[in-house]
Coordinates of C-alpha atoms in Angstrom, one line a residue:
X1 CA 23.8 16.5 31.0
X2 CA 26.1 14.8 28.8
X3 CA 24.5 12.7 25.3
X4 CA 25.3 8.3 26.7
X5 CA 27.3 7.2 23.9
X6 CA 26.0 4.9 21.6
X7 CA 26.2 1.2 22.6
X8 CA 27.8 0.4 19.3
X9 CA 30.7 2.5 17.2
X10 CA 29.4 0.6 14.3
X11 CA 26.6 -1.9 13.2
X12 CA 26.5 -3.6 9.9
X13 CA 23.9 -5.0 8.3
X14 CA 25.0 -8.0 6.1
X15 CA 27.1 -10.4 6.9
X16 CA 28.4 -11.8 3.4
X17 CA 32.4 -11.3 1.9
X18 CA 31.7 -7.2 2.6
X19 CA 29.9 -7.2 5.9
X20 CA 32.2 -10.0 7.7
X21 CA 35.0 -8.8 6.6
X22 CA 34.3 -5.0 8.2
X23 CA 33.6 -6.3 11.1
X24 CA 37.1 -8.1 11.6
X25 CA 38.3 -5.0 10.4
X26 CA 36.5 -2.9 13.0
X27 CA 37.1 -5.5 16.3
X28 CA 41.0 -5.3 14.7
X29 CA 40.8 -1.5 14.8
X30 CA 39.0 -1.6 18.6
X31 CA 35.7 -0.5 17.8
X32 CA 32.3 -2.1 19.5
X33 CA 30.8 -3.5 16.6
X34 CA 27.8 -5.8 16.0
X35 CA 26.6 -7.4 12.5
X36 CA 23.6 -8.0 11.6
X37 CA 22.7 -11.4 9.5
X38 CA 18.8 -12.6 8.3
X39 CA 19.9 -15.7 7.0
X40 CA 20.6 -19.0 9.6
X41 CA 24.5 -18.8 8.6
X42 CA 26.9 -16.1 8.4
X43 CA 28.6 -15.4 4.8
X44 CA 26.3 -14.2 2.5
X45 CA 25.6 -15.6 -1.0
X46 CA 29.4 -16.1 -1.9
X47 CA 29.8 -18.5 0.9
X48 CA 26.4 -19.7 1.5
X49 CA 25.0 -20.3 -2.3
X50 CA 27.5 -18.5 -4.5
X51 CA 31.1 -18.6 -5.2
X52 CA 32.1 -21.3 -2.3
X53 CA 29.4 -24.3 -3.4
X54 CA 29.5 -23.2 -7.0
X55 CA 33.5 -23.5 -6.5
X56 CA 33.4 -27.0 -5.1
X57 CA 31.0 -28.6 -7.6
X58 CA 33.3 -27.3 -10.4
X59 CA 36.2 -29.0 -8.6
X60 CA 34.3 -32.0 -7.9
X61 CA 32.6 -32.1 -11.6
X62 CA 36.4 -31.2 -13.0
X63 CA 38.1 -34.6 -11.7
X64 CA 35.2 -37.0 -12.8
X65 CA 35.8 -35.7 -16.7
X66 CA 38.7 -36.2 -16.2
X67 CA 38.1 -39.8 -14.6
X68 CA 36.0 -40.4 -17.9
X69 CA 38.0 -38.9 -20.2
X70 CA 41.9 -38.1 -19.2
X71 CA 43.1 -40.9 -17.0
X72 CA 42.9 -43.6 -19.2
X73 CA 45.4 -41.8 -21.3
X74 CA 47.9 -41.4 -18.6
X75 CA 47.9 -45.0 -17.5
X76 CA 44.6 -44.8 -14.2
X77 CA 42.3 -47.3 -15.3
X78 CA 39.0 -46.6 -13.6
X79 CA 35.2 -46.5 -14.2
X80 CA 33.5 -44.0 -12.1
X81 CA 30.2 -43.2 -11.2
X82 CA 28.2 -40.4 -10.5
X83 CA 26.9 -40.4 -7.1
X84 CA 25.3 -36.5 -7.0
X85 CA 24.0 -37.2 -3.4
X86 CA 27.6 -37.5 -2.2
X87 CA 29.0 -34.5 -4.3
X88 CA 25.9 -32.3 -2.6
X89 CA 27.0 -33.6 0.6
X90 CA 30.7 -32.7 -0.2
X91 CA 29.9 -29.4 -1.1
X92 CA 27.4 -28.5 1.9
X93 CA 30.3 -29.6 4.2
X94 CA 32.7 -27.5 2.6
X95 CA 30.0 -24.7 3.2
X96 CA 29.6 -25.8 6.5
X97 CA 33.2 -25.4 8.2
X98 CA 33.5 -22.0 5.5
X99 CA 30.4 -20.1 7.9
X100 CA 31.3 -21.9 11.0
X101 CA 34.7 -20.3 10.4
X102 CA 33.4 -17.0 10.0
X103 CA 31.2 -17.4 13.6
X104 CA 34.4 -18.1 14.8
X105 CA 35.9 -15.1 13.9
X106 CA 33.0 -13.0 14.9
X107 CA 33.7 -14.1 18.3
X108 CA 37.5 -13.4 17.6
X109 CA 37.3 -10.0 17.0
X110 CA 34.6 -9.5 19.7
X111 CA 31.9 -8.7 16.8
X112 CA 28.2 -9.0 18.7
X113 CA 25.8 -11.0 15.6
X114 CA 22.6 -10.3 15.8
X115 CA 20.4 -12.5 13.7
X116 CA 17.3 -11.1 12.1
X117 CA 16.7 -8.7 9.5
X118 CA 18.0 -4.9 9.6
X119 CA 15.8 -1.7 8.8
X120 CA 17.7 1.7 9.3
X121 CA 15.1 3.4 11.2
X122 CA 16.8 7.1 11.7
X123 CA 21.1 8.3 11.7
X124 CA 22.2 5.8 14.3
X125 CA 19.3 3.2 14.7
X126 CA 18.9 0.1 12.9
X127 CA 15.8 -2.1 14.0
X128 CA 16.1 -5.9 13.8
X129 CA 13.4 -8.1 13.5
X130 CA 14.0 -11.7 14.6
X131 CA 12.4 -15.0 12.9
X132 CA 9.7 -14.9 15.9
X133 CA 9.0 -11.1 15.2
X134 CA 10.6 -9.8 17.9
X135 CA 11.8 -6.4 17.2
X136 CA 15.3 -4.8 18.8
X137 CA 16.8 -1.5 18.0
X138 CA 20.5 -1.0 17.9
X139 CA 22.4 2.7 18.7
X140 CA 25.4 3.2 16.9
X141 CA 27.0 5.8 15.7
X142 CA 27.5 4.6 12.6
X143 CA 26.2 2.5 10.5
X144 CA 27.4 0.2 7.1
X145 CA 25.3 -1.2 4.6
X146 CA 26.7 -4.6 3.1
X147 CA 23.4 -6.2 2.0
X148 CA 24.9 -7.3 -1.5
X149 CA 23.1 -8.8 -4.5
X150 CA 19.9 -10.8 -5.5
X151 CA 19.4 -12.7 -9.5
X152 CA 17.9 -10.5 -11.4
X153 CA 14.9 -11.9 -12.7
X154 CA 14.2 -12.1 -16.3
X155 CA 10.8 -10.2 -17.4
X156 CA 8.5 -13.3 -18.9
X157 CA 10.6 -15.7 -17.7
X158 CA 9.3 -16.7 -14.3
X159 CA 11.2 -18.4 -11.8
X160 CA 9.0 -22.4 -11.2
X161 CA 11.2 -24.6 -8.5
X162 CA 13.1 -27.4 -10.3
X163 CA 12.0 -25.9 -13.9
X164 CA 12.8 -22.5 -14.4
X165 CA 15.8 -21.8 -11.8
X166 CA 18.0 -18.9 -10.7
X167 CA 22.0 -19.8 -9.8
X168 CA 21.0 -21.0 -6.2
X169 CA 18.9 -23.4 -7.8
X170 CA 21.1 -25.0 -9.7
X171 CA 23.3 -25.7 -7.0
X172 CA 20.7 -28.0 -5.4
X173 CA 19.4 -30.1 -8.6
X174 CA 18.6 -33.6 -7.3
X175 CA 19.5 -35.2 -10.6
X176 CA 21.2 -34.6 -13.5
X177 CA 19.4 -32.7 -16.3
X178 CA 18.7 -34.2 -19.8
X179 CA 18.7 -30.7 -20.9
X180 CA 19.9 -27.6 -19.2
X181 CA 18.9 -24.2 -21.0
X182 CA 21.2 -21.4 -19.4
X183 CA 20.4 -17.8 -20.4
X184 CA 22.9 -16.0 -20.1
X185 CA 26.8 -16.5 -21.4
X186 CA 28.7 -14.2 -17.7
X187 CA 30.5 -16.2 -15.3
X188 CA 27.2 -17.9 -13.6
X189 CA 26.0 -19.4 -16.4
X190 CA 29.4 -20.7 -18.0
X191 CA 30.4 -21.9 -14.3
X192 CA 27.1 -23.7 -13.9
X193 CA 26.2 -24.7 -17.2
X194 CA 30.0 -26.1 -17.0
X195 CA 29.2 -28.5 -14.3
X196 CA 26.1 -30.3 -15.2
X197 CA 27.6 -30.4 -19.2
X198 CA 30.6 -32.3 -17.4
X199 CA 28.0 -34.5 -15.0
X200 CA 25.7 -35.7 -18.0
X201 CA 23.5 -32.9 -19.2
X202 CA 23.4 -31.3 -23.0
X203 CA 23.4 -27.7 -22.1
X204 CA 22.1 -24.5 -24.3
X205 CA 23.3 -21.0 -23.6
X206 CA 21.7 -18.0 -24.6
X207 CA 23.3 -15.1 -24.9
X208 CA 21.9 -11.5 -26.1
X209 CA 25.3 -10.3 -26.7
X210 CA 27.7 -11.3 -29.6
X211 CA 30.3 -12.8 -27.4
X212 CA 30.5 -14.4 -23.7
X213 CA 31.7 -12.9 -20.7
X214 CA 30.7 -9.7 -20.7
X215 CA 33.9 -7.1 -20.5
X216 CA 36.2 -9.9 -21.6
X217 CA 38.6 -9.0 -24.1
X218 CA 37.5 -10.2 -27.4
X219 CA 40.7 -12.0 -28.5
X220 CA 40.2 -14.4 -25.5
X221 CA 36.4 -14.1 -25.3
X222 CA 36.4 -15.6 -29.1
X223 CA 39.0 -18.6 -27.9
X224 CA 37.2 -19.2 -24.8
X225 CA 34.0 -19.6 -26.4
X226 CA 35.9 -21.6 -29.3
X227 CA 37.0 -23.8 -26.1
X228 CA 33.9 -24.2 -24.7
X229 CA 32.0 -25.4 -27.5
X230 CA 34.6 -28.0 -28.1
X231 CA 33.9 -29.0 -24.6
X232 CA 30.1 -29.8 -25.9
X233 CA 28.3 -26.5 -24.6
X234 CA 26.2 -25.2 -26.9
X235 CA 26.1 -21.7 -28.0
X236 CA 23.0 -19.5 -29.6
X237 CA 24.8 -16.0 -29.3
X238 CA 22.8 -12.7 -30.3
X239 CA 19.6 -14.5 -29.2
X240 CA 17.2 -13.0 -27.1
X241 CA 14.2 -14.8 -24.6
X242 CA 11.5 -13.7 -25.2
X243 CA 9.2 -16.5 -23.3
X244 CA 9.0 -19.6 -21.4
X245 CA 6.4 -22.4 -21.2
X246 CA 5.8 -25.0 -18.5
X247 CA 5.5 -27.9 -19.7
X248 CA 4.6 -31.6 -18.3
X249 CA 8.3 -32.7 -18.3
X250 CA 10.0 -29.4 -18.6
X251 CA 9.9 -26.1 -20.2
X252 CA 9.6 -24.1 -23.2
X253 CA 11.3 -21.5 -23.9
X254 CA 10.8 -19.0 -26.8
X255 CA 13.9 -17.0 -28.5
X256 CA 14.4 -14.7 -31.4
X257 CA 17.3 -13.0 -33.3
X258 CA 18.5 -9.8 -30.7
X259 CA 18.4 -7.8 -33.9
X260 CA 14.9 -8.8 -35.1
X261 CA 13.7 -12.0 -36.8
X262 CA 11.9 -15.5 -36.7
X263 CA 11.3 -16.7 -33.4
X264 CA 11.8 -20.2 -32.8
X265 CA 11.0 -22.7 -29.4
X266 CA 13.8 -24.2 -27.3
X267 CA 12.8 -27.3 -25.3
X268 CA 14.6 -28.3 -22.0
X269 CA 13.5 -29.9 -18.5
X270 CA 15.6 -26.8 -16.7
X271 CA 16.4 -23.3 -17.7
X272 CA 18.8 -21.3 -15.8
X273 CA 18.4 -17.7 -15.5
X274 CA 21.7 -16.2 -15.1
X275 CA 21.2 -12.8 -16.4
X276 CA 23.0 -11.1 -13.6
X277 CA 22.6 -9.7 -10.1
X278 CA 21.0 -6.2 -8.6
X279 CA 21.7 -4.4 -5.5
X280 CA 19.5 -6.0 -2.7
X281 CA 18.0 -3.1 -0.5
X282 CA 14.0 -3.8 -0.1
X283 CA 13.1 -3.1 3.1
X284 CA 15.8 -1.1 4.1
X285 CA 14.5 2.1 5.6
X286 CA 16.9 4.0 3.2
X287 CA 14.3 6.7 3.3
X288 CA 14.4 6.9 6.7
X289 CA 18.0 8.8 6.1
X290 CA 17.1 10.7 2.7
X291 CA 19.1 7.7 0.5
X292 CA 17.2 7.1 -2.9
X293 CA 19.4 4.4 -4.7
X294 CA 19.4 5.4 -8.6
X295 CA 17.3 3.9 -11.7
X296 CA 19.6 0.5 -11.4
X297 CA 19.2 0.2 -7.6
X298 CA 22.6 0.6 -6.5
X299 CA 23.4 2.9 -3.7
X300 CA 25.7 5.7 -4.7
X301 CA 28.9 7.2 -2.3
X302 CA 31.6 9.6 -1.6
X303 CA 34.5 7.3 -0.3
X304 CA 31.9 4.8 1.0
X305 CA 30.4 7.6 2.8
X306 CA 26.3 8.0 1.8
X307 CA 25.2 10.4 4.7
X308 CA 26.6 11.1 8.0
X309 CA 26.9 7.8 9.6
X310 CA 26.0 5.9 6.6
X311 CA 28.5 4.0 4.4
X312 CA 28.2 1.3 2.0
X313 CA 30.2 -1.3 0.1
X314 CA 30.2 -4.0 -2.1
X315 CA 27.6 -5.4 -4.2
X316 CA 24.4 -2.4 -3.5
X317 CA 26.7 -0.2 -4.5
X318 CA 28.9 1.0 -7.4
X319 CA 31.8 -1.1 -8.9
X320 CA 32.5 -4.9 -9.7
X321 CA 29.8 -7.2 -8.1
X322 CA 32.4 -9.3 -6.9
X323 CA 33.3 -11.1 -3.9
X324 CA 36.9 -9.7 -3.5
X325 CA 36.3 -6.9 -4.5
X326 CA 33.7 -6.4 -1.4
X327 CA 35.8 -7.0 0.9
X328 CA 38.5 -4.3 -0.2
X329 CA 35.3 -1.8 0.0
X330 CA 34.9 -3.3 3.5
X331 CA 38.5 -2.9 4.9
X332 CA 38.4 0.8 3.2
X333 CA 35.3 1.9 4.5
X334 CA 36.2 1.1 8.5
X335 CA 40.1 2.0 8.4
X336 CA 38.1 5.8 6.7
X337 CA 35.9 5.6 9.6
X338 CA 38.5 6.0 12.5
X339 CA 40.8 7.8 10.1
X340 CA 42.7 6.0 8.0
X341 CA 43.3 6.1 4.4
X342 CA 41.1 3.5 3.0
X343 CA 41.3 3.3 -0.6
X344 CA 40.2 0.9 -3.3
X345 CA 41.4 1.2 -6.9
X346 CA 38.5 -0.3 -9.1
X347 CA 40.4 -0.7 -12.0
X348 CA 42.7 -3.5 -10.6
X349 CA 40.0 -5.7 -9.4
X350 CA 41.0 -9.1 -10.7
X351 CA 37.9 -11.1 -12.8
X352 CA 37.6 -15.1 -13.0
X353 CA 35.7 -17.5 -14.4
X354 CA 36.5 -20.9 -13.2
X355 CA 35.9 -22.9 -15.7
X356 CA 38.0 -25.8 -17.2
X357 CA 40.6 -23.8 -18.4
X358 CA 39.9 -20.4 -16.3
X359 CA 39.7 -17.3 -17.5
X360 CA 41.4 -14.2 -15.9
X361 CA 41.8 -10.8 -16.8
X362 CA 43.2 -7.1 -14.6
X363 CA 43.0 -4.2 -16.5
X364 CA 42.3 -2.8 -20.2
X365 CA 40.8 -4.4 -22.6
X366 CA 42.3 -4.2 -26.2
X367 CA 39.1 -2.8 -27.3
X368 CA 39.1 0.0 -24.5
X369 CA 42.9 1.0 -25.4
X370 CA 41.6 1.4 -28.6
X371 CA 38.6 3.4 -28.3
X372 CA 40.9 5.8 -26.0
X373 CA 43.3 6.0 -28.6
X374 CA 46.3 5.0 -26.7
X375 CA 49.2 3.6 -28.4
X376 CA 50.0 -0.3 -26.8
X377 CA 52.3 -3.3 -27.3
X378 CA 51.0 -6.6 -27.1
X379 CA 53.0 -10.1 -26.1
X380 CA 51.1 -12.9 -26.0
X381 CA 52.6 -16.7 -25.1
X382 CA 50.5 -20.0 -26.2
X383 CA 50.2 -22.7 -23.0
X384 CA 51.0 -25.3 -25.7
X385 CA 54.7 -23.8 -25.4
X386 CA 54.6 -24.2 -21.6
X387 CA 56.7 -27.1 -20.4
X388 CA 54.0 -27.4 -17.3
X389 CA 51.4 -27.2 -19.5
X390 CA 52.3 -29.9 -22.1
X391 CA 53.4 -32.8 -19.3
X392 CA 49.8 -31.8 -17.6
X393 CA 48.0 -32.4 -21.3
X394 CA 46.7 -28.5 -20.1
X395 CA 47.8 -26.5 -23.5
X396 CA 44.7 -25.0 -24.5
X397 CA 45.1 -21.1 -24.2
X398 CA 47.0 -18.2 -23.9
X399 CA 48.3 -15.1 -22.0
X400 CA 48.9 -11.8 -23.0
X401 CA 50.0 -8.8 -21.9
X402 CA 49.5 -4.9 -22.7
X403 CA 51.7 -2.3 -22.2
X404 CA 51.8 1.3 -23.2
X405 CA 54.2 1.3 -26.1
X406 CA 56.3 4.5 -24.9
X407 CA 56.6 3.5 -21.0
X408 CA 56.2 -0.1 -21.3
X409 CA 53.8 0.4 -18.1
X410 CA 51.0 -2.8 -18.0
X411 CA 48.0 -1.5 -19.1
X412 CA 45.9 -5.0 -19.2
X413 CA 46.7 -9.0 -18.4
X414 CA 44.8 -11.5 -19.5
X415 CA 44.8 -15.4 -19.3
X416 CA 43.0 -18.0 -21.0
X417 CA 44.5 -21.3 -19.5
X418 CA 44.7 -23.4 -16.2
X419 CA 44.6 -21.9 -13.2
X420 CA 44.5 -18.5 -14.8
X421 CA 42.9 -17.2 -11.3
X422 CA 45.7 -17.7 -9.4
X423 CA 48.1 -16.4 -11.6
X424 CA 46.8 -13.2 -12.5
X425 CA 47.6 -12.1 -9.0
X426 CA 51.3 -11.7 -10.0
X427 CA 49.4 -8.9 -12.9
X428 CA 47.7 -7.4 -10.2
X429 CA 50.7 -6.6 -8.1
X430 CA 52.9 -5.6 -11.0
X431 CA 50.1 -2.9 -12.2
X432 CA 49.6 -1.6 -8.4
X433 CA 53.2 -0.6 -8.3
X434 CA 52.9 1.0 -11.8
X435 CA 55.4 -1.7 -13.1
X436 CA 56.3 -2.4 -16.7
X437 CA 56.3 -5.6 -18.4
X438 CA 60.2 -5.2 -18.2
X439 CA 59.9 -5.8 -14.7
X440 CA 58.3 -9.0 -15.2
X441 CA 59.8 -10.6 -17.9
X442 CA 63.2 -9.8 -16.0
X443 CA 61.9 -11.2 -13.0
X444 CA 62.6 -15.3 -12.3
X445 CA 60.4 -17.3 -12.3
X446 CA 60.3 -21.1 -10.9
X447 CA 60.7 -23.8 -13.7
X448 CA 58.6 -25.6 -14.8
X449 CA 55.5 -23.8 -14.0
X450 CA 52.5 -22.2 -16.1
X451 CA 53.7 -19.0 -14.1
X452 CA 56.2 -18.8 -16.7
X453 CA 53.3 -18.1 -19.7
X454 CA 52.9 -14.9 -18.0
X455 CA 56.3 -14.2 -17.7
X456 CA 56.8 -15.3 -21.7
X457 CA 54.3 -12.9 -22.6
X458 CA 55.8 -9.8 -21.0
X459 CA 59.1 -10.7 -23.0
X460 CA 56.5 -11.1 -26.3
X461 CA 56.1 -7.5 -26.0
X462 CA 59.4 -5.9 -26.9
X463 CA 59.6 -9.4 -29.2
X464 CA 62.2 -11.4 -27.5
X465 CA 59.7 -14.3 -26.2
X466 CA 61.6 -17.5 -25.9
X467 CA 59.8 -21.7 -25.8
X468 CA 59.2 -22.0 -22.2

């Protein structure tokens, strides 16, 4: 007698930027999928309590600086006022119609969502376990793991509501801090400390490294910072935690030199931990199918592919821990499954951070081309020459380009200036074709528009850059 065929041609557990987005992928493709979500809303952290709220308090925290500071000077003569209730409210709804729209695609593409939390039990069973206990196992015949990321926790710093806070936490403070310590100088802690410097708060960051943004290229990281500090951040760079004290009205916390010295004692009424994240797999049952993640926790693959039946993307396993860059594993990993060629090139994977100006960046690093020894040009174009730039009072920053000096291919782009994340998508789609920065400084571009920086900077590199 004939094997029944599995109820399901593919279940995913995880329903964040990865998981949602291969199960659209799947109902697209015709396959019978179901997702399965622990948390009361689809989306994951990025829409939930990561990049979407964290987004809309920048935007929200952008435009009353610039109520207090810019408008004055360009003839809007107002006096705001904070009301944070309101701005929380504003941001929840944002979050709101964001995971209601996913529901509605679930439905869409015919995906099943099963809420409750998913154990792999053997090759083509995952068990769910509802809020009320109830346990129900799903047959499939294959299975995705999209359970993403968690904060990583910082050893003898420990995590006190309202005190000592991870990222989520800051994006629920009920009022504004007097103080805000932030360890850590990556793209949480600048986004976050960003907003509550702009709402009121004197903020610290702490950073073990020597400059911020980790993988950044150092020309920009240097300016950035340079930016930043003129903002009113605080920097204490090379500086290492190695304590934290509750106190009555806040917390202490206890640094030292990263390369050995005096310690000294930083008072705040909240610290941010934003160290980083780690793969989230704890109670997975990925020993029920012989998958030991390694020493870091991530969840190795072969073309997405961990065992027969098994795949993974984004976050728990290897590559950027980014949003985007989860859902291009997602879209890979099902159009592999039925056959297709799914493919993700890691190395054009946009970064941001969305600060005030952003910061975006696609490829090498000068420092990488020059620890691999290969021979580059360089153009680079100020935003202070930018016609857009200047009528905006937006000049601050810079782009600049690299490109192998015997094919002129585009080896790395990076921005420092506003809205740097939406145009280093023009960068991105140059370098997937293999273009050279011929092909964009030969290319029109609409005038006037900060576009045109980029554009300026590909002409910098054979040196015919002209004042936009």
């Amino acid at each position: 007698m004939a094997e029944a065929a599995a109820p399901y041609d593919v279940v995913i557990i995880g329903a964040g930027p990865g998981g949602y987005n291969a199960a659209i992928r799947a109902g697209q493709l015709g396959l019978k999928a179901a997702i399965v979500e622990k948390l009361p809303t689809l989306g994951g952290t990025c829409l939930n309590v990561g990049c979407m709220p964290t987004k809309a308090l920048l935007h929200s925290s952008e435009l009353f600086e610039a109520a207090n500071t810019e408008f004055a000077n360009i003839g809007i003569e107002v006096k705001p006022k904070l009301n944070l209730g309101q701005m929380h409210k504003s941001k929840d709804d944002s979050v709101e119609a964001l995971t209601k729209g996913i529901e509605f695609l679930m439905k869409k593409n015919k995906v099943t969502v099963v809420r409750g939390t998913g154990k792999i039990l053997a090759k083509g069973q995952v068990e769910v376990e509802g809020a009320d206990g109830a346990k129900q196992v799903l047959e499939t015949k294959n299975i995705v793991i999209a359970t993403g990321s968690e904060p990583t926790p910082l050893p003898g710093v420990d995590f006190e509501e309202g005190k000592v806070i991870d990222s989520t936490g800051a994006l629920f403070l009920p009022k504004v801090p007097k103080h805000m310590i932030v360890i850590g100088a990556g793209v949480i802690g600048l986004e976050l400390g960003s907003v509550w410097r702009r709402l009121g708060a004197e903020v610290t960051v702490v950073e073990y490294l020597d400059k911020v943004g980790a993988g950044m290229d150092g020309e920009v990281a240097t300016a950035f910072q340079r930016g930043l500090n003129k903002q009113g951040l605080k920097f204490k760079m090379s500086t290492k935690v190695t304590g934290a004290k509750s106190t009555k009205d806040g917390v202490e916390l206890t640094v030292e030199p990263a390369a050995g010295g005096a310690a000294e004692t930083i008072k705040g009424d909240v610290v941010l931990v934003a160290i980083g994240r780690r793969p989230y797999t704890k109670g997975l049952g990925l020993e029920n199918v012989g998958v030991t993640p390694d020493q870091r926790g991530f969840i190795a693959n072969d073309h997405f592919k961990v065992a027969d039946g098994i795949w993974v993307i984004g976050d728990v396993t290897h590559g950027p821990m980014l949003a985007h860059k989860a859902e291009e594993d997602a879209v890979a990993a099902i159009e592999l499954m039925v056959g297709k060629a799914g493919h993700v090139d890691y190395a054009l994977v946009p970064s941001v951070i969305y600060t005030a100006p952003e910061v975006a960046w696609v490829g090498k690093t000068e420092e990488a081309l020059k620890a691999e020894g290969v021979e580059y040009k360089k153009g680079k174009f100020p935003f202070a020459a930018n016609s857009r730039a200047k009528i905006n009072h937006e000049t601050e920053g810079f782009v600049k380009v690299l490109a192998d000096a015997k094919t002129d291919k585009v080896l790395g782009v990076h921005i420092f200036g506003p809205q740097a994340g939406e145009m280093i998508g023009e960068a991105c789609m140059t370098m997937a074709f293999g273009g050279a920065s011929e092909d964009i400084a030969r290319t029109c571009h609409p005038h006037p528009t900060r576009s045109e920086a980029v554009r300026q900077a590909a002409m910098g590199v054979e040196g015919w850059t002209m004042q936009a």
